[in-house]
């Protein structure tokens, strides 16, 4: 994957402690290797999320506007399989019923290093930011917990010229 030079020196915009919160949406299991080789599944998961109007189906339960790409159940940290959930944040008292194929995941309370992608086509800028984050995590002071990381997409994001926040759980 070609990486632009500005991504090499990526630093978090801020550190943020967040309480536990629950997401609901559609998920699948993949690997970074599959995603980088052109055999990835994330693109089709995004298509399913929007084609099936998942956010609208969960509308009564939504806590805030926008949607999330949540990464969890990591095997071998970033080198193995992980689950990705394209989702919306739901209220704690939500009971998701009668919505076929919907899964939930509760991210534990955590401190996050928050990165912001460069502005541009999000299908390009998000993978570039992740490549830089993988370099950032190689520094000994940057210790990821792999308890759950997520991308936050504002509800009014322009896919052709947007910015995404990426939250990396850290010690």
CSV table of C-alpha atoms in Angstrom, one decimal:
chain,number,residue,atom,x,y,z
A,1,UNK,CA,0.0,0.0,0.0
A,2,UNK,CA,1.4,3.4,-1.0
A,3,UNK,CA,1.6,5.7,1.9
A,4,UNK,CA,1.9,9.5,1.6
A,5,UNK,CA,4.8,11.0,3.4
A,6,UNK,CA,2.6,13.2,5.6
A,7,UNK,CA,1.2,10.1,7.3
A,8,UNK,CA,4.6,8.8,8.4
A,9,UNK,CA,4.8,11.3,11.2
A,10,UNK,CA,1.3,11.0,12.4
A,11,UNK,CA,0.6,12.0,16.0
A,12,UNK,CA,-2.6,11.8,18.0
A,13,UNK,CA,-4.6,15.0,18.0
A,14,UNK,CA,-5.6,14.4,21.6
A,15,UNK,CA,-5.9,11.8,24.3
A,16,UNK,CA,-9.4,11.1,25.5
A,17,UNK,CA,-10.8,8.9,28.3
A,18,UNK,CA,-14.3,7.6,27.4
A,19,UNK,CA,-16.7,5.5,29.5
A,20,UNK,CA,-18.0,2.2,28.2
A,21,UNK,CA,-20.5,2.5,25.4
A,22,UNK,CA,-22.5,0.1,23.2
A,23,UNK,CA,-22.6,-0.1,19.4
A,24,UNK,CA,-25.1,-2.0,17.3
A,25,UNK,CA,-24.7,-2.9,13.6
A,26,UNK,CA,-23.4,-5.5,11.2
A,27,UNK,CA,-20.1,-7.3,11.4
A,28,UNK,CA,-17.6,-9.6,9.8
A,29,UNK,CA,-14.2,-11.1,10.5
A,30,UNK,CA,-11.2,-10.1,8.4
A,31,UNK,CA,-7.4,-9.5,8.5
A,32,UNK,CA,-5.2,-6.6,7.6
A,33,UNK,CA,-3.4,-8.8,5.2
A,34,UNK,CA,-6.7,-9.6,3.3
A,35,UNK,CA,-7.7,-5.9,3.3
A,36,UNK,CA,-4.4,-4.8,1.9
A,37,UNK,CA,-4.2,-7.6,-0.8
A,38,UNK,CA,-7.4,-6.5,-2.5
A,39,UNK,CA,-9.4,-9.5,-1.0
A,40,UNK,CA,-10.9,-7.5,1.8
A,41,UNK,CA,-14.4,-7.5,3.1
A,42,UNK,CA,-14.7,-4.1,4.7
A,43,UNK,CA,-15.9,-2.4,1.5
A,44,UNK,CA,-18.7,-4.8,1.1
A,45,UNK,CA,-19.6,-4.4,4.7
A,46,UNK,CA,-19.9,-0.6,4.2
A,47,UNK,CA,-22.2,-1.3,1.2
A,48,UNK,CA,-24.4,-3.6,3.3
A,49,UNK,CA,-24.6,-1.1,6.1
A,50,UNK,CA,-25.9,1.6,3.8
A,51,UNK,CA,-27.9,-0.5,1.3
A,52,UNK,CA,-29.7,-2.3,4.2
A,53,UNK,CA,-30.3,1.1,6.0
A,54,UNK,CA,-28.9,-0.3,9.2
A,55,UNK,CA,-28.8,3.1,10.9
A,56,UNK,CA,-32.5,3.7,10.0
A,57,UNK,CA,-33.5,0.3,11.3
A,58,UNK,CA,-31.9,1.1,14.7
A,59,UNK,CA,-33.1,4.8,14.7
A,60,UNK,CA,-35.2,4.6,17.9
A,61,UNK,CA,-32.1,3.3,19.8
A,62,UNK,CA,-29.5,5.7,18.5
A,63,UNK,CA,-27.7,7.8,21.2
A,64,UNK,CA,-25.9,10.2,18.8
A,65,UNK,CA,-25.7,11.0,15.1
A,66,UNK,CA,-22.9,9.4,13.0
A,67,UNK,CA,-21.7,5.9,12.7
A,68,UNK,CA,-18.8,3.8,13.8
A,69,UNK,CA,-16.3,1.3,12.4
A,70,UNK,CA,-15.3,-0.7,15.5
A,71,UNK,CA,-12.5,-3.2,15.6
A,72,UNK,CA,-12.4,-5.8,18.3
A,73,UNK,CA,-11.8,-9.5,19.1
A,74,UNK,CA,-8.2,-9.1,17.9
A,75,UNK,CA,-6.2,-12.3,17.4
A,76,UNK,CA,-2.5,-11.7,17.5
A,77,UNK,CA,-3.0,-7.9,17.7
A,78,UNK,CA,-3.0,-6.3,14.3
A,79,UNK,CA,-1.4,-9.3,12.6
A,80,UNK,CA,-4.3,-11.8,12.9
A,81,UNK,CA,-8.0,-11.8,12.5
A,82,UNK,CA,-10.3,-9.2,14.0
A,83,UNK,CA,-14.0,-8.4,13.9
A,84,UNK,CA,-15.2,-5.2,12.4
A,85,UNK,CA,-18.7,-3.8,13.3
A,86,UNK,CA,-20.2,-1.1,11.2
A,87,UNK,CA,-22.6,0.5,13.7
A,88,UNK,CA,-24.4,3.2,15.5
A,89,UNK,CA,-24.0,4.1,19.1
A,90,UNK,CA,-27.1,3.0,21.0
A,91,UNK,CA,-28.5,4.0,24.4
A,92,UNK,CA,-27.6,1.8,27.4
A,93,UNK,CA,-31.2,0.8,27.9
A,94,UNK,CA,-31.7,-0.2,24.3
A,95,UNK,CA,-33.1,-3.6,23.5
A,96,UNK,CA,-32.4,-4.4,19.9
A,97,UNK,CA,-35.2,-6.6,18.7
A,98,UNK,CA,-36.6,-7.8,15.4
A,99,UNK,CA,-33.7,-6.5,13.4
A,100,UNK,CA,-32.2,-9.5,11.6
A,101,UNK,CA,-28.4,-9.8,11.6
A,102,UNK,CA,-27.7,-7.0,14.1
A,103,UNK,CA,-25.0,-7.5,16.6
A,104,UNK,CA,-24.0,-5.4,19.5
A,105,UNK,CA,-20.6,-4.8,21.2
A,106,UNK,CA,-19.8,-2.8,24.3
A,107,UNK,CA,-16.5,-1.1,24.2
A,108,UNK,CA,-15.0,-1.0,27.7
A,109,UNK,CA,-14.0,2.2,29.4
A,110,UNK,CA,-10.6,3.2,27.9
A,111,UNK,CA,-8.2,5.9,27.2
A,112,UNK,CA,-7.8,6.6,23.5
A,113,UNK,CA,-5.2,8.2,21.3
A,114,UNK,CA,-7.4,10.1,18.8
A,115,UNK,CA,-6.1,10.6,15.3
A,116,UNK,CA,-7.8,12.6,12.5
A,117,UNK,CA,-7.3,11.6,8.9
A,118,UNK,CA,-6.3,14.1,6.2
A,119,UNK,CA,-9.3,15.5,4.4
A,120,UNK,CA,-10.1,13.8,1.1
A,121,UNK,CA,-11.7,10.6,-0.2
A,122,UNK,CA,-12.3,8.6,3.0
A,123,UNK,CA,-11.8,5.3,1.2
A,124,UNK,CA,-8.2,6.4,0.6
A,125,UNK,CA,-7.5,8.5,3.7
A,126,UNK,CA,-8.6,6.0,6.3
A,127,UNK,CA,-6.3,3.2,5.2
A,128,UNK,CA,-3.4,5.7,4.9
A,129,UNK,CA,-4.0,6.9,8.5
A,130,UNK,CA,-4.1,3.2,9.7
A,131,UNK,CA,-0.8,2.6,8.0
A,132,UNK,CA,0.7,5.5,9.9
A,133,UNK,CA,-0.9,4.4,13.2
A,134,UNK,CA,0.8,1.0,12.7
A,135,UNK,CA,4.1,2.8,12.5
A,136,UNK,CA,3.2,5.0,15.5
A,137,UNK,CA,2.5,2.0,17.6
A,138,UNK,CA,6.0,0.7,17.0
A,139,UNK,CA,7.4,3.3,19.4
A,140,UNK,CA,7.8,1.8,22.8
A,141,UNK,CA,5.8,4.6,24.6
A,142,UNK,CA,2.7,3.9,22.4
A,143,UNK,CA,1.2,0.7,23.9
A,144,UNK,CA,-2.2,-0.4,22.4
A,145,UNK,CA,-4.5,-2.5,24.5
A,146,UNK,CA,-6.5,-4.0,21.6
A,147,UNK,CA,-9.7,-3.9,23.7
A,148,UNK,CA,-11.5,-2.2,20.9
A,149,UNK,CA,-10.6,0.6,18.5
A,150,UNK,CA,-13.0,2.6,16.4
A,151,UNK,CA,-13.4,5.1,13.6
A,152,UNK,CA,-16.1,7.8,14.0
A,153,UNK,CA,-17.8,9.1,10.9
A,154,UNK,CA,-19.9,12.2,11.5
A,155,UNK,CA,-23.5,11.9,10.2
A,156,UNK,CA,-23.0,14.5,7.5
A,157,UNK,CA,-19.6,13.3,6.3
A,158,UNK,CA,-18.8,13.7,2.6
A,159,UNK,CA,-17.3,10.4,1.4
A,160,UNK,CA,-15.5,12.2,-1.4
A,161,UNK,CA,-13.9,14.9,0.8
A,162,UNK,CA,-14.3,14.0,4.5
A,163,UNK,CA,-12.3,13.5,7.7
A,164,UNK,CA,-12.6,10.6,10.1
A,165,UNK,CA,-11.5,10.4,13.7
A,166,UNK,CA,-9.7,7.1,14.7
A,167,UNK,CA,-9.7,6.1,18.3
A,168,UNK,CA,-6.9,3.7,19.4
A,169,UNK,CA,-7.3,2.2,22.9
A,170,UNK,CA,-4.0,2.7,24.8
A,171,UNK,CA,-2.5,1.9,28.2
